Structures are given as C-alpha cells and as structure tokens.
Short mmCIF file of C-alpha atoms in Angstrom, two decimals:
data_model
loop_
_atom_site.label_atom_id
_atom_site.label_comp_id
_atom_site.label_asym_id
_atom_site.label_seq_id
_atom_site.Cartn_x
_atom_site.Cartn_y
_atom_site.Cartn_z
CA MET M 211 43.02 123.48 131.72
CA SER M 212 45.91 121.11 131.06
CA GLU M 213 47.97 123.96 129.89
CA ASN M 214 47.90 125.36 133.43
CA LYS M 215 50.50 122.93 134.45
CA TYR M 216 53.01 124.60 132.25
CA LEU M 217 52.53 127.87 134.11
CA TYR M 218 55.28 127.67 136.40
CA ALA M 219 57.70 126.09 133.93
CA VAL M 220 57.11 128.59 131.19
CA THR M 221 57.40 131.54 133.46
CA ARG M 222 60.75 130.44 134.84
CA ILE M 223 62.01 129.71 131.36
CA ARG M 224 61.00 133.17 130.17
CA ALA M 225 63.02 134.64 132.92
CA LEU M 226 66.05 132.50 131.84
CA GLU M 227 65.65 133.32 128.22
CA THR M 228 66.67 136.80 128.89
CA LYS M 229 69.98 135.49 129.96
CA LEU M 230 70.84 133.86 126.61
CA LEU M 231 73.53 135.45 124.60
CA ASP M 232 72.31 138.04 122.07
CA ARG M 233 73.58 138.91 118.67
CA SER M 234 75.79 141.74 119.90
CA LYS M 235 77.55 139.56 122.37
CA ILE M 236 78.24 136.99 119.73
CA GLU M 237 79.39 139.63 117.39
CA ARG M 238 81.82 140.78 119.93
CA MET M 239 83.12 137.27 120.37
CA ILE M 240 83.68 136.86 116.69
CA GLU M 241 85.56 140.13 116.53
CA ALA M 242 87.74 139.18 119.52
CA LYS M 243 91.36 138.99 118.75
CA ASN M 244 92.01 135.63 120.37
CA ALA M 245 90.48 132.95 122.50
CA GLU M 246 91.32 134.83 125.83
CA GLU M 247 89.23 137.80 124.66
CA VAL M 248 86.38 135.52 123.90
CA ILE M 249 86.48 134.27 127.34
CA LYS M 250 86.44 137.80 128.64
CA VAL M 251 83.28 138.44 126.79
CA LEU M 252 81.79 135.23 128.28
CA TYR M 253 82.68 136.54 131.75
CA GLU M 254 80.03 139.21 131.36
CA THR M 255 77.31 136.58 130.74
CA ASP M 256 75.55 133.77 132.36
CA TYR M 257 78.68 131.70 131.79
CA ALA M 258 80.78 133.54 134.22
CA GLY M 259 80.14 131.00 137.07
CA SER M 260 81.41 127.98 135.20
CA ILE M 261 84.23 130.00 133.53
CA SER M 262 85.77 131.04 136.71
CA GLU M 263 86.39 127.31 137.58
CA MET M 264 88.19 126.83 134.37
CA ASN M 265 91.88 125.85 134.50
CA GLY M 266 92.92 127.11 131.10
CA ILE M 267 91.58 127.94 127.74
CA GLU M 268 91.69 124.45 126.54
CA ASP M 269 89.37 123.58 129.24
CA TYR M 270 86.50 125.34 127.54
CA GLU M 271 84.95 122.03 126.49
CA THR M 272 84.22 121.16 130.08
CA VAL M 273 82.65 124.54 130.77
CA LEU M 274 80.29 123.90 127.76
CA SER M 275 79.29 120.47 128.82
CA LYS M 276 78.72 121.75 132.31
CA GLU M 277 76.38 124.44 130.95
CA VAL M 278 74.53 121.91 128.88
CA ALA M 279 74.12 119.76 131.98
CA LYS M 280 73.02 122.78 133.99
CA THR M 281 70.35 123.60 131.45
CA TYR M 282 69.05 120.13 131.34
CA ALA M 283 68.87 119.94 135.17
CA ILE M 284 66.76 123.15 135.14
CA ILE M 285 64.47 121.72 132.48
CA ARG M 286 64.02 118.55 134.27
CA GLU M 287 63.25 120.37 137.52
CA VAL M 288 60.61 122.58 136.01
CA SER M 289 59.13 120.29 133.42
CA PRO M 290 55.63 119.11 134.25
CA THR M 291 55.90 116.46 131.59
CA PRO M 292 59.38 114.87 132.09
CA GLU M 293 58.70 112.30 129.44
CA LEU M 294 58.62 114.92 126.81
CA THR M 295 61.73 116.75 127.90
CA ASP M 296 63.53 113.44 128.19
CA ILE M 297 63.21 113.08 124.50
CA PHE M 298 66.13 115.52 124.25
CA LEU M 299 68.16 113.65 126.83
CA TYR M 300 67.92 110.29 124.99
CA LYS M 301 70.75 111.28 122.56
CA TYR M 302 73.13 111.67 125.46
CA ASP M 303 72.17 108.23 126.80
CA VAL M 304 72.65 106.79 123.38
CA HIS M 305 76.02 108.51 123.20
CA ASN M 306 77.02 107.02 126.57
CA LEU M 307 75.79 103.64 125.53
CA LYS M 308 77.85 103.76 122.30
CA THR M 309 80.89 104.95 124.17
CA LEU M 310 80.59 102.17 126.89
CA LEU M 311 79.89 99.44 124.38
CA LYS M 312 82.86 100.36 122.20
CA SER M 313 85.11 100.81 125.22
CA SER M 314 84.09 97.37 126.60
CA PHE M 315 84.80 95.78 123.20
CA LEU M 316 88.14 97.45 123.08
CA GLY M 317 88.87 96.57 126.63
CA GLU M 318 89.60 100.17 127.38
CA GLU M 319 88.16 102.70 129.93
CA ASN M 320 87.12 106.00 128.32
CA ASP M 321 85.10 107.54 131.14
CA GLY M 322 86.31 110.98 130.00
CA LEU M 323 84.16 110.70 126.97
CA LEU M 324 80.88 110.10 128.89
CA THR M 325 78.49 112.97 129.50
CA ALA M 326 76.61 113.24 132.79
CA VAL M 327 73.62 114.86 131.02
CA GLY M 328 71.58 111.76 129.94
CA SER M 329 68.20 110.67 131.48
CA ILE M 330 69.88 107.45 132.88
CA PRO M 331 72.78 107.83 135.37
CA VAL M 332 76.12 106.89 133.91
CA GLN M 333 76.96 104.64 136.76
CA LYS M 334 73.90 102.57 136.02
CA LEU M 335 74.68 102.33 132.37
CA LYS M 336 78.04 101.26 133.10
CA GLU M 337 76.89 98.36 135.20
CA MET M 338 74.43 97.39 132.58
CA VAL M 339 77.20 97.20 129.96
CA LYS M 340 79.44 95.42 132.24
CA GLU M 341 76.88 92.73 133.20
CA ARG M 342 75.46 92.76 129.61
CA ASP M 343 72.15 93.03 131.24
CA PHE M 344 69.87 95.65 129.62
CA LYS M 345 66.44 94.83 130.95
CA ASP M 346 66.11 98.10 132.75
CA LEU M 347 66.44 100.09 129.59
CA HIS M 348 63.51 101.35 127.62
CA PRO M 349 62.31 98.36 125.42
CA ILE M 350 63.27 100.18 122.22
CA LEU M 351 66.77 100.88 123.36
CA ARG M 352 67.07 97.43 124.89
CA GLU M 353 66.23 95.81 121.55
CA GLY M 354 68.82 98.00 119.84
CA VAL M 355 71.53 97.47 122.19
CA GLU M 356 71.04 93.63 122.14
CA GLU M 357 70.95 93.80 118.43
CA ALA M 358 74.24 95.80 118.43
CA VAL M 359 75.99 93.45 120.86
CA ALA M 360 74.79 90.28 118.93
CA GLY M 361 75.71 91.84 115.61
CA PHE M 362 79.23 92.88 116.85
CA THR M 363 80.05 89.46 118.03
CA VAL M 364 79.50 88.10 114.57
CA ASN M 365 81.11 90.91 112.68
CA PRO M 366 83.23 93.26 114.66
CA ASP M 367 82.17 96.43 112.92
CA PRO M 368 82.06 99.53 115.13
CA GLN M 369 79.90 101.22 112.67
CA LEU M 370 77.19 98.70 113.32
CA ILE M 371 76.91 99.89 116.89
CA ASP M 372 76.50 103.49 115.84
CA ILE M 373 74.06 102.64 113.08
CA VAL M 374 71.79 100.32 115.21
CA LEU M 375 71.79 102.72 118.10
CA ASP M 376 71.21 105.85 116.07
CA LYS M 377 68.18 104.11 114.62
CA CYS M 378 66.84 103.39 118.04
CA LEU M 379 67.48 106.89 119.27
CA PHE M 380 65.29 108.38 116.67
CA ARG M 381 62.61 105.63 116.91
CA LEU M 382 62.57 106.17 120.59
CA MET M 383 62.19 110.03 120.28
CA TYR M 384 59.51 109.73 117.79
CA ARG M 385 57.51 107.17 119.59
CA THR M 386 57.75 109.02 122.90
CA ALA M 387 56.49 112.15 121.18
CA GLY M 388 53.72 110.12 119.56
CA LYS M 389 52.66 108.46 122.84
CA ASN M 390 52.33 111.85 124.42
CA LYS M 391 50.44 113.13 121.41
CA SER M 392 52.66 116.11 120.91
CA SER M 393 52.23 116.96 117.37
CA PHE M 394 54.77 119.86 117.69
CA LEU M 395 57.47 117.39 118.77
CA MET M 396 56.55 114.69 116.28
CA ASP M 397 56.75 117.32 113.51
CA TYR M 398 60.07 118.37 114.71
CA ILE M 399 61.57 115.00 114.96
CA SER M 400 60.32 113.80 111.62
CA THR M 401 61.74 116.85 109.96
CA GLN M 402 65.02 116.21 111.67
CA VAL M 403 64.96 112.57 110.47
CA ASP M 404 64.11 113.70 106.95
CA LEU M 405 67.06 116.11 106.94
CA ILE M 406 69.38 113.60 108.35
CA ASN M 407 68.36 111.08 105.73
CA ILE M 408 68.89 113.50 102.99
CA LYS M 409 72.31 114.19 104.32
CA SER M 410 73.03 110.55 104.73
CA MET M 411 72.08 109.97 101.16
CA ILE M 412 74.41 112.57 99.94
CA ARG M 413 77.22 111.25 102.03
CA ILE M 414 76.54 107.72 100.81
CA LYS M 415 76.76 108.83 97.27
CA ALA M 416 80.10 110.50 98.03
CA MET M 417 81.44 107.38 99.87
CA GLY M 418 80.34 105.27 96.86
CA LEU M 419 78.33 102.88 98.98
CA GLY M 420 75.27 101.28 97.58
CA ARG M 421 71.69 100.85 98.25
CA GLU M 422 72.25 98.07 100.86
CA PHE M 423 74.10 100.62 103.02
CA LEU M 424 71.46 103.18 102.55
CA LYS M 425 68.90 100.70 103.81
CA ARG M 426 71.02 100.02 106.82
CA VAL M 427 71.36 103.70 107.93
CA PHE M 428 67.94 104.82 106.76
CA LEU M 429 65.96 106.21 109.71
CA GLU M 430 62.32 105.46 109.68
CA ASP M 431 59.84 107.99 111.19
CA GLY M 432 60.59 110.61 108.64
CA ARG M 433 58.03 111.75 106.16
CA LEU M 434 60.06 110.56 103.10
CA ASP M 435 60.26 106.80 102.91
CA LEU M 436 63.15 104.47 101.87
CA THR M 437 61.84 103.96 98.26
CA PHE M 438 62.11 107.63 97.71
CA PHE M 439 65.81 107.71 98.60
CA SER M 440 66.53 104.33 96.93
CA GLU M 441 65.18 105.70 93.61
CA LEU M 442 67.19 108.88 93.89
CA LEU M 443 70.49 107.33 94.84
CA ASP M 444 71.58 106.94 91.27
CA GLU M 445 70.12 110.19 90.11
CA SER M 446 71.93 113.54 90.17
CA LEU M 447 71.42 115.73 93.19
CA ASP M 448 69.45 118.36 91.15
CA ILE M 449 66.49 115.88 90.94
CA LEU M 450 66.52 115.60 94.66
CA SER M 451 66.09 119.28 95.19
CA GLU M 452 63.49 119.33 92.42
CA LYS M 453 61.48 116.50 94.01
CA LEU M 454 61.51 118.16 97.39
CA SER M 455 60.49 121.56 96.09
CA TYR M 456 56.98 121.24 97.78
CA LYS M 457 58.44 120.63 101.09
CA ASP M 458 58.79 123.40 103.74
CA TYR M 459 62.44 122.74 103.98
CA HIS M 460 63.03 122.87 100.31
CA ARG M 461 65.22 126.01 100.71
CA VAL M 462 67.58 124.02 102.91
CA VAL M 463 67.88 121.33 100.35
CA GLU M 464 68.17 123.60 97.39
CA GLU M 465 70.82 125.86 98.94
CA GLY M 466 72.61 123.11 100.70
CA VAL M 467 72.81 120.93 97.65
CA ALA M 468 74.02 123.80 95.47
CA SER M 469 76.73 124.58 97.89
CA TYR M 470 77.67 121.01 98.16
CA GLN M 471 77.97 120.72 94.43
CA LYS M 472 80.21 123.74 94.32
CA THR M 473 82.48 123.00 97.33
CA LYS M 474 82.03 119.29 98.02
CA SER M 475 81.32 120.28 101.61
CA LEU M 476 78.18 119.65 103.58
CA THR M 477 78.96 122.46 106.03
CA ARG M 478 76.26 124.74 104.51
CA PHE M 479 73.70 122.05 104.35
CA GLU M 480 74.33 121.24 108.00
CA LYS M 481 74.14 124.86 108.98
CA LEU M 482 70.97 125.38 107.08
CA SER M 483 69.22 122.28 108.46
CA ASP M 484 70.26 123.30 111.99
CA ASP M 485 68.80 126.73 111.26
CA PHE M 486 65.67 125.29 109.86
CA LEU M 487 64.96 123.09 112.87
CA PHE M 488 65.90 125.96 115.08
CA ASP M 489 63.31 128.11 113.29
CA MET M 490 60.65 125.53 113.94
CA VAL M 491 61.43 125.60 117.62
CA LYS M 492 61.69 129.44 117.65
CA LYS M 493 57.95 129.55 116.91
CA GLY M 494 57.62 128.23 120.51
CA LYS M 495 58.45 131.63 121.64
CA TYR M 496 55.13 132.84 120.73
CA VAL M 497 53.12 129.91 122.33
CA ALA M 498 52.02 131.09 125.75
CA PHE M 499 51.88 127.87 127.54
CA GLY M 500 53.03 124.43 126.43
CA ILE M 501 56.02 122.31 125.88
CA GLU M 502 57.23 124.64 123.07
CA PRO M 503 58.96 127.26 125.13
CA LEU M 504 60.85 124.58 127.19
CA VAL M 505 62.05 122.97 123.97
CA GLY M 506 62.89 126.33 122.59
CA TYR M 507 65.05 127.26 125.51
CA LEU M 508 66.72 123.85 125.45
CA SER M 509 67.56 124.14 121.71
CA ALA M 510 68.66 127.72 122.18
CA LYS M 511 71.03 126.79 124.93
CA GLU M 512 72.43 123.90 122.81
CA ASN M 513 72.70 126.15 119.85
CA GLU M 514 74.48 128.67 121.86
CA VAL M 515 76.99 126.13 123.04
CA LYS M 516 77.56 125.15 119.49
CA ILE M 517 78.24 128.74 118.57
CA ILE M 518 80.63 129.24 121.36
CA ARG M 519 82.49 125.98 120.42
CA ILE M 520 82.70 127.14 116.80
CA ILE M 521 84.11 130.56 117.82
CA MET M 522 86.54 128.98 120.34
CA VAL M 523 87.82 126.41 117.85
CA GLY M 524 88.06 129.13 115.19
CA LYS M 525 89.92 131.55 117.37
CA MET M 526 92.34 128.89 118.74
CA ASN M 527 93.22 127.91 115.20
CA GLU M 528 93.29 131.50 113.92
CA ILE M 529 90.65 131.08 111.32
CA PRO M 530 89.48 134.36 109.67
CA ASN M 531 86.38 135.92 111.12
CA GLU M 532 84.37 135.64 107.94
CA LEU M 533 84.84 131.86 107.85
CA ILE M 534 83.58 131.57 111.40
CA ARG M 535 80.68 133.76 110.81
CA GLU M 536 79.70 131.63 107.75
CA ARG M 537 79.39 128.56 109.98
CA LEU M 538 77.57 130.13 112.79
CA ARG M 539 73.93 129.22 113.46
CA ASP M 540 71.09 131.72 114.10
CA VAL M 541 70.48 132.98 117.57
CA TYR M 542 67.30 132.48 119.55
CA VAL M 543 66.86 136.03 120.90
CA MET D 72 154.56 118.73 103.27
CA ALA D 73 155.21 116.59 106.12
CA ARG D 74 156.71 113.27 105.40
CA LEU D 75 156.32 110.08 107.39
CA ASN D 76 158.87 109.42 110.12
CA VAL D 77 160.61 106.35 108.62
CA ASN D 78 164.02 104.89 108.20
CA PRO D 79 165.14 105.49 104.73
CA THR D 80 165.73 101.92 103.76
CA ARG D 81 165.04 99.98 100.69
CA MET D 82 162.63 97.82 102.41
CA GLU D 83 160.66 100.76 103.71
CA LEU D 84 160.65 102.18 100.19
CA THR D 85 159.01 99.05 98.68
CA GLY D 86 156.59 98.97 101.41
CA LEU D 87 155.62 102.68 100.95
CA LYS D 88 155.35 102.25 97.21
CA LYS D 89 152.88 99.47 97.78
CA ARG D 90 150.87 101.62 100.18
CA LEU D 91 150.91 104.48 97.78
CA LYS D 92 149.52 102.25 95.04
CA THR D 93 146.69 100.99 97.40
CA ALA D 94 145.94 104.57 98.38
CA GLN D 95 145.54 105.65 94.79
CA ARG D 96 143.42 102.74 93.94
CA GLY D 97 141.26 103.34 97.09
CA HIS D 98 141.00 106.97 96.25
CA LYS D 99 139.65 106.24 92.75
CA LEU D 100 137.18 103.80 93.98
CA LEU D 101 135.88 106.00 96.76
CA LYS D 102 135.70 108.90 94.27
CA ASP D 103 133.54 106.78 91.94
CA LYS D 104 131.33 105.71 94.93
CA GLN D 105 130.86 109.44 95.92
CA ASP D 106 129.91 110.50 92.52
CA GLU D 107 127.41 107.67 92.15
CA LEU D 108 125.99 108.29 95.64
CA MET D 109 125.65 111.97 94.79
CA LYS D 110 123.66 111.11 91.72
CA LYS D 111 121.29 108.86 93.55
CA PHE D 112 121.03 111.35 96.46
CA ILE D 113 119.98 114.14 94.21
CA ASP D 114 117.28 111.96 92.65
CA MET D 115 116.13 110.87 96.07
CA VAL D 116 116.01 114.50 97.41
CA ARG D 117 113.98 115.60 94.48
CA LYS D 118 111.55 112.72 95.06
CA ASN D 119 111.48 113.68 98.74
CA LYS D 120 110.61 117.23 97.94
CA GLU D 121 107.72 116.24 95.59
CA LEU D 122 106.32 113.79 97.98
CA ARG D 123 106.56 116.15 100.99
CA GLU D 124 104.76 118.82 99.19
CA ILE D 125 101.88 116.44 98.19
CA VAL D 126 101.63 115.09 101.68
CA GLU D 127 101.60 118.44 103.26
CA ALA D 128 98.98 119.70 100.86
CA GLU D 129 96.74 116.71 101.59
CA LEU D 130 97.35 116.87 105.33
CA THR D 131 96.38 120.51 105.38
CA GLN D 132 93.15 119.68 103.65
CA ALA D 133 92.47 116.78 105.97
CA PHE D 134 93.12 118.84 109.06
CA LYS D 135 90.90 121.72 107.64
CA ASN D 136 88.05 119.22 107.31
CA PHE D 137 88.74 117.77 110.76
CA LEU D 138 88.69 121.23 112.24
CA ILE D 139 85.26 122.01 110.94
CA ALA D 140 84.01 118.62 112.11
CA ARG D 141 85.50 119.44 115.41
CA ALA D 142 83.78 122.80 115.57
CA VAL D 143 80.42 121.43 114.76
CA MET D 144 80.44 118.30 116.90
CA SER D 145 81.27 118.18 120.61
CA SER D 146 84.45 116.60 121.57
CA GLU D 147 82.82 113.71 123.33
CA VAL D 148 80.63 112.75 120.22
CA LEU D 149 83.51 113.21 117.89
CA GLU D 150 85.87 111.02 119.94
CA GLU D 151 83.22 108.44 120.39
CA ALA D 152 82.69 108.34 116.59
CA ILE D 153 86.32 107.53 115.91
CA MET D 154 87.28 105.58 119.07
CA TYR D 155 86.95 102.18 117.51
CA PRO D 156 89.04 101.87 114.36
CA THR D 157 87.81 99.64 111.43
CA GLN D 158 91.34 98.82 110.44
CA LYS D 159 94.54 97.67 112.01
CA VAL D 160 97.77 98.57 110.47
CA SER D 161 101.28 97.11 111.06
CA LEU D 162 104.49 97.94 109.48
CA GLU D 163 106.94 95.61 107.85
CA LEU D 164 110.51 96.65 107.82
CA SER D 165 113.24 95.44 105.58
CA THR D 166 116.29 97.00 104.20
CA LYS D 167 117.75 97.69 100.76
CA ASN D 168 121.36 98.26 99.94
CA ILE D 169 121.95 101.30 97.89
CA MET D 170 125.72 101.87 97.43
CA SER D 171 126.38 100.21 100.83
CA VAL D 172 123.77 102.36 102.47
CA ASN D 173 121.23 100.19 104.26
CA SER D 174 118.06 102.18 103.51
CA PRO D 175 114.88 101.00 105.10
CA ILE D 176 111.90 99.77 103.22
CA LEU D 177 108.63 100.16 104.92
CA LYS D 178 105.52 98.17 103.98
CA LEU D 179 102.09 99.13 105.41
CA ILE D 180 99.92 96.13 106.04
CA LYS D 181 96.30 96.94 106.55
CA GLU D 182 94.04 94.57 108.14
CA ASP D 183 90.30 94.94 107.89
CA ASN D 184 88.71 93.41 110.82
CA ARG D 185 85.23 93.42 109.33
CA GLU D 186 83.55 92.01 106.27
CA ASN D 187 82.40 94.88 104.23
CA ALA D 188 85.12 97.36 103.26
CA GLY D 189 84.84 100.90 104.26
CA VAL D 190 86.97 103.11 106.49
CA TYR D 191 84.17 104.89 108.36
CA PRO D 192 83.80 103.61 111.81
CA TYR D 193 80.77 105.66 112.79
CA GLY D 194 77.17 105.91 111.98
CA LEU D 195 75.80 108.80 109.95
CA ALA D 196 72.93 110.25 111.92
CA THR D 197 74.88 112.06 114.68
CA THR D 198 78.04 112.87 112.81
CA SER D 199 78.97 115.75 110.56
CA GLY D 200 79.60 115.26 106.81
CA GLU D 201 82.95 117.06 107.20
CA LEU D 202 84.25 114.10 109.11
CA ASP D 203 83.88 111.85 106.08
CA GLY D 204 86.16 114.13 104.15
CA ALA D 205 88.74 114.20 106.94
CA ILE D 206 88.71 110.47 107.34
CA ILE D 207 88.96 109.63 103.71
CA SER D 208 91.81 112.07 103.01
CA LEU D 209 93.76 110.89 106.07
CA GLN D 210 93.27 107.35 104.75
CA GLU D 211 94.55 108.34 101.37
CA VAL D 212 97.53 110.24 102.63
CA MET D 213 98.69 107.33 104.83
CA ASP D 214 100.41 105.40 102.07
CA LYS D 215 102.20 108.50 100.90
CA MET D 216 103.26 109.32 104.31
CA ILE D 217 104.80 105.95 104.78
CA GLU D 218 106.58 106.35 101.45
CA LEU D 219 107.71 109.77 102.46
CA ALA D 220 109.10 108.44 105.75
CA GLN D 221 111.04 105.81 103.81
CA VAL D 222 112.47 108.25 101.33
CA GLU D 223 113.34 110.77 103.95
CA LYS D 224 115.19 108.22 106.04
CA THR D 225 117.04 107.03 103.02
CA CYS D 226 118.05 110.58 102.24
CA GLN D 227 119.31 111.06 105.82
CA LEU D 228 121.31 107.89 105.70
CA MET D 229 122.72 108.68 102.29
CA ALA D 230 123.71 112.19 103.32
CA ARG D 231 125.59 110.71 106.23
CA GLU D 232 127.33 108.19 103.95
CA ILE D 233 128.23 110.91 101.45
CA GLU D 234 129.75 112.91 104.20
CA LYS D 235 131.79 109.96 105.39
CA THR D 236 132.95 109.03 101.83
CA ARG D 237 133.86 112.67 101.12
CA ARG D 238 135.95 112.81 104.26
CA ARG D 239 137.74 109.66 103.27
CA VAL D 240 138.33 110.81 99.76
CA ASN D 241 139.70 114.17 101.03
CA ALA D 242 141.90 112.44 103.48
CA LEU D 243 143.39 110.22 100.85
CA GLU D 244 143.65 112.91 98.22
CA TYR D 245 145.06 115.77 100.32
CA VAL D 246 146.82 113.98 103.15
CA MET D 247 147.67 110.26 102.58
CA ILE D 248 148.75 110.40 98.92
CA PRO D 249 150.95 113.54 99.05
CA GLN D 250 152.58 112.28 102.25
CA LEU D 251 153.38 108.95 100.67
CA ILE D 252 154.69 110.60 97.58
CA GLU D 253 156.82 112.87 99.62
CA THR D 254 158.15 110.10 101.75
CA VAL D 255 158.88 107.84 98.67
CA LYS D 256 160.74 110.91 97.09
CA TYR D 257 162.65 111.42 100.42
CA ILE D 258 163.78 107.83 100.60
CA THR D 259 164.63 107.62 96.93
CA MET D 260 166.77 110.75 97.37
CA LYS D 261 168.38 109.63 100.54
CA LEU D 262 169.21 106.29 98.93
CA ASP D 263 170.56 107.96 95.86
CA GLU D 264 172.58 110.27 98.06
CA ASN D 265 174.04 107.24 99.84
CA GLU D 266 174.77 105.57 96.51
CA ARG D 267 176.55 108.67 95.23
CA GLY D 268 178.46 108.88 98.45
CA ASN D 269 179.42 105.31 98.14
CA ARG D 270 180.58 105.79 94.55
CA VAL D 271 182.71 108.79 95.50
CA ARG D 272 184.22 106.90 98.37
CA LEU D 273 184.99 104.03 96.08
CA MET D 274 186.51 106.30 93.45
CA LYS D 275 188.59 107.92 96.11
CA VAL D 276 189.77 104.67 97.51
CA LYS D 277 190.74 103.48 93.87
CA GLU D 278 192.68 106.75 93.39
CA ILE D 279 194.63 106.26 96.62
CA VAL D 280 195.36 102.59 95.79
CA GLY D 281 196.47 103.61 92.29
CA ASP D 282 198.84 106.40 93.61
CA ARG D 283 200.52 103.89 95.95
CA THR D 284 201.50 101.55 93.21
#
C-alpha cells in the first residue's frame, strides 16, 4: 500500500522524462560548428525557456544552474518523501556552507558562487555563518561545521574545511538513507563512496602524500574499509584492480586504472564511475512505483547538465569533437 | 663634409684637437661596450627563447587539464574549491648592473600559511582529479614564469641600451669625428696660408728695403 503514495509523483516524472534530451539531440550538439549552434539545438528542447533569458553565450552557466534548480523544485514538490529526495540536495548545502565559511575567513563576499538549490535557504545559511551559530543545522552537519571552524582557527588550512565537510556530507546522506530504510539509496551511496575513495587513493599516490592524509580524507560508509586502502597505498595499482575483481564495479576500476596508467589522467575513471552510478539509477526506470524513478530523473537531469557543460566548454575552446565525445556521459533515455 | 663654424685661430685649433682626441677615445670605449652588450644580449635572448618555450608548453598542459576539470565540474564548485589559497606569494625586487643596464632581479617568496605542506586547497571527494594536475603544473611553472619575466625585461632593457649606444657610436663615428678632423684640417690650412702670406709679405718688404739702399 505504501507504494501508492508514489503514484502521483512517478506519473508526473514519467511525463517529464520524455522531455529529456535524447541521443540524437546530443549528437547534433556535438556536431555543431560552434557554441551558438549548440544553443540553437537547445532552443528546440525543454531548455528554450531559460535560454531565451540568456544575455550571451558565456551566460550558459546560469541557464544550467537555473535548470538544476527547477528540477529540484519539481522533485521537492512531487516527492512524497522529502527526506529521501533531500539527500540529493545536501551536496548543495555543503557547497554553500564551504563557500560561506571560506568567504568569511577570507573576509570577502562571494555570493555569486552560492547556489539556490540546497535544502536550506541561502539567506539562513549566511546568517548562521555570520553568527557562528549552527544549532539549526542537522546534527551531523553541525558537528562537521563546528569541527571545521575550530580546526581552521588552529591551523588555517582551507583544505580542512573541504575535507571535514565532505565527510559529513556523505555520512549525512548515508545515514538519512539508512534511517528511511531505502536499500536502493544506501547501495547507491556506498558505491559512490567506494568509487570516490578509490579515486582519492589514486590521487593521493600521485600527490605523494602518505597514509596520514588518506586517513583524513577517507570516507566511511563505503563497503571497503580504511585498512583495505591503507594496505594498498604502497602497492602498484594493478593489485588494486585485481583485489576488486569480485566487485560489481570492477570494470570501472580495471579500465579506469589502465587508462590512468597510460595517460596519467583520471578523466576516464571519472567518466566510468559516473556511468556506473548512472547505470544503477537507470534501473529505476523499470520500477513501477517507488523512490527510484524520482532519483533516476534527478540524476538524468544532472547528467544532462553535465553533458551540456562539457559540450559548451568544448565548443567555446574549439576542442575536437572526438575529444568531447570521449568525455561525455551516458544518456538516460 | 661640413666643418664647424669657428674662427681659424691657434687657440681654437688646440681646443679642437683636444676634442677630437676625446671623441676618438669615447668612440673606442662605446664601441667596446656595444660589442660586449651585444654578446650578452645574444646569450640572454637565447635563454629567453628556451625559457619561453618551456613555459608555454607547461602552461598549455596546465590549461588543458584545467579545461577538462572546468568541463566536468560546475563553475561554482570549481571556484569554491580554489577560492582560498594555501600559499601567499610576494615578490622581492632588486637590480643588477649588466654593462650599465639596470636589470631587474625578481625573487619569489612563498609563504605557507599552514603546517603541512601541499598546494591543494580543496578536498578530494567533490573535485575532479584533473584539477590536481592543473594545480601542480601551475605551481611548478610559477618559478619559471618569474624567471622568464626577469630575463625578458632584461632583454628589453638591454635592447634599448644597445640601440642608444649604437646611435652614439654612429654619431661619433660618422658625424663628430669627421667634422672635427675636417675643421682641424681647415684651421691648419688657414693658419698655414696666413703663415705663407706673411712670409711672402716679409720677403717682399725685404726686397723693397734692399732696393732702396
């Protein structure tokens, strides 16, 4: 019976899904001669509304953030379980918090960098940071912010803010999913955490930083624990892919690591992990009623925005089409 | 060749001869300076070219990485990640004298405002790995860029100095010295002519006096 509450939400989302960009549209955008042509293609899509308000090509970033905001607004409106959909908003809150904290430590105003998407209104966050009073935040976030502020006063390291808050973000996401007993989301988040941890480890190796740092940035709530990474830090990356060969994402690791060893670039790994996570969500398409289609639509939209951004940046900098295509993520439809 | 507009007197002549000597000495010195400058300049320009090529190659790489990072991350997230720098840099300026050219010496002073070293001002979870590459290559290219700035400015200053010296050398060689020589010759000839005239007059007077007696 409980699935009935999703009836309206899922129906509405299904209707919206049809308006997502399909492969042929994206193909046309890639083949476009320049950024103006890309915009022209977008005019034929759901983006037409926000695009007509654009003041110039460079303005595309605002269009994209507006679209994201719009999507979240719809999701919030239709979602029968706002707690679950808020999971996807936390990252924007955390982003705003990071920006505000750093700005306040720098003594600057950087309101242009805030997004209006988060679950907590920006104005409220601003007041909190100004007053250094975080008691209205979610306990997990509050703890993190207070830790970051305290840590920063001792050792003014901007990285600390990011690290502490990133940790909180994923803890918060995972806990919220756990509290609501959504095994789908728990699975999704822990896979994401695993992939991020793997990526972090590779990056730490490249940076030449040690175990201590790994321990600091390590995100819990994944399925691989710290000892696993700690042991592998001094080993070659081949062993990493070997050890993970039983995991469902072993293909991501194998291919990503192979490409990294060849090119010293994590682009492929990032693309593959995005695709993998996206594949997980895509399964939601076949669930009749539940949170999955909502999450699916949300990710699809975010993914779409990512695709458009890559194409726009590529076109504006005259990057060859093949290179753009290489970096593009899968599409939902 | 034009000669100077002077009275053909013995005093002028000695003066002019002195000036000619100074001009010739000056010319020699300046010529030496020009040669030396030229030698240094060529070395400097070669170094400049090498440095510039290295810096440009590294910058291209850095920007390429940055571009990818930029494409994968949204602008807000990217800017947030790098808004708070971990290092403060200041520039110390002094000068060095190369052949009377005051060339600048730039010294980059990096201040780390945190305990553990590392140039990455952001966390790892929400940023792209491409950003690491961009940040580290920019960090590495920084020293070279400062050196390049120093060398390039020195080259510019030297080029200007060379131009100035060459103009002086040419002015001395093709204008001053020939003019002086010409004038000295003119005065000598004029004086000699006067001398001869005098002598002839004297001889004539002697003749007349001799005829009378």
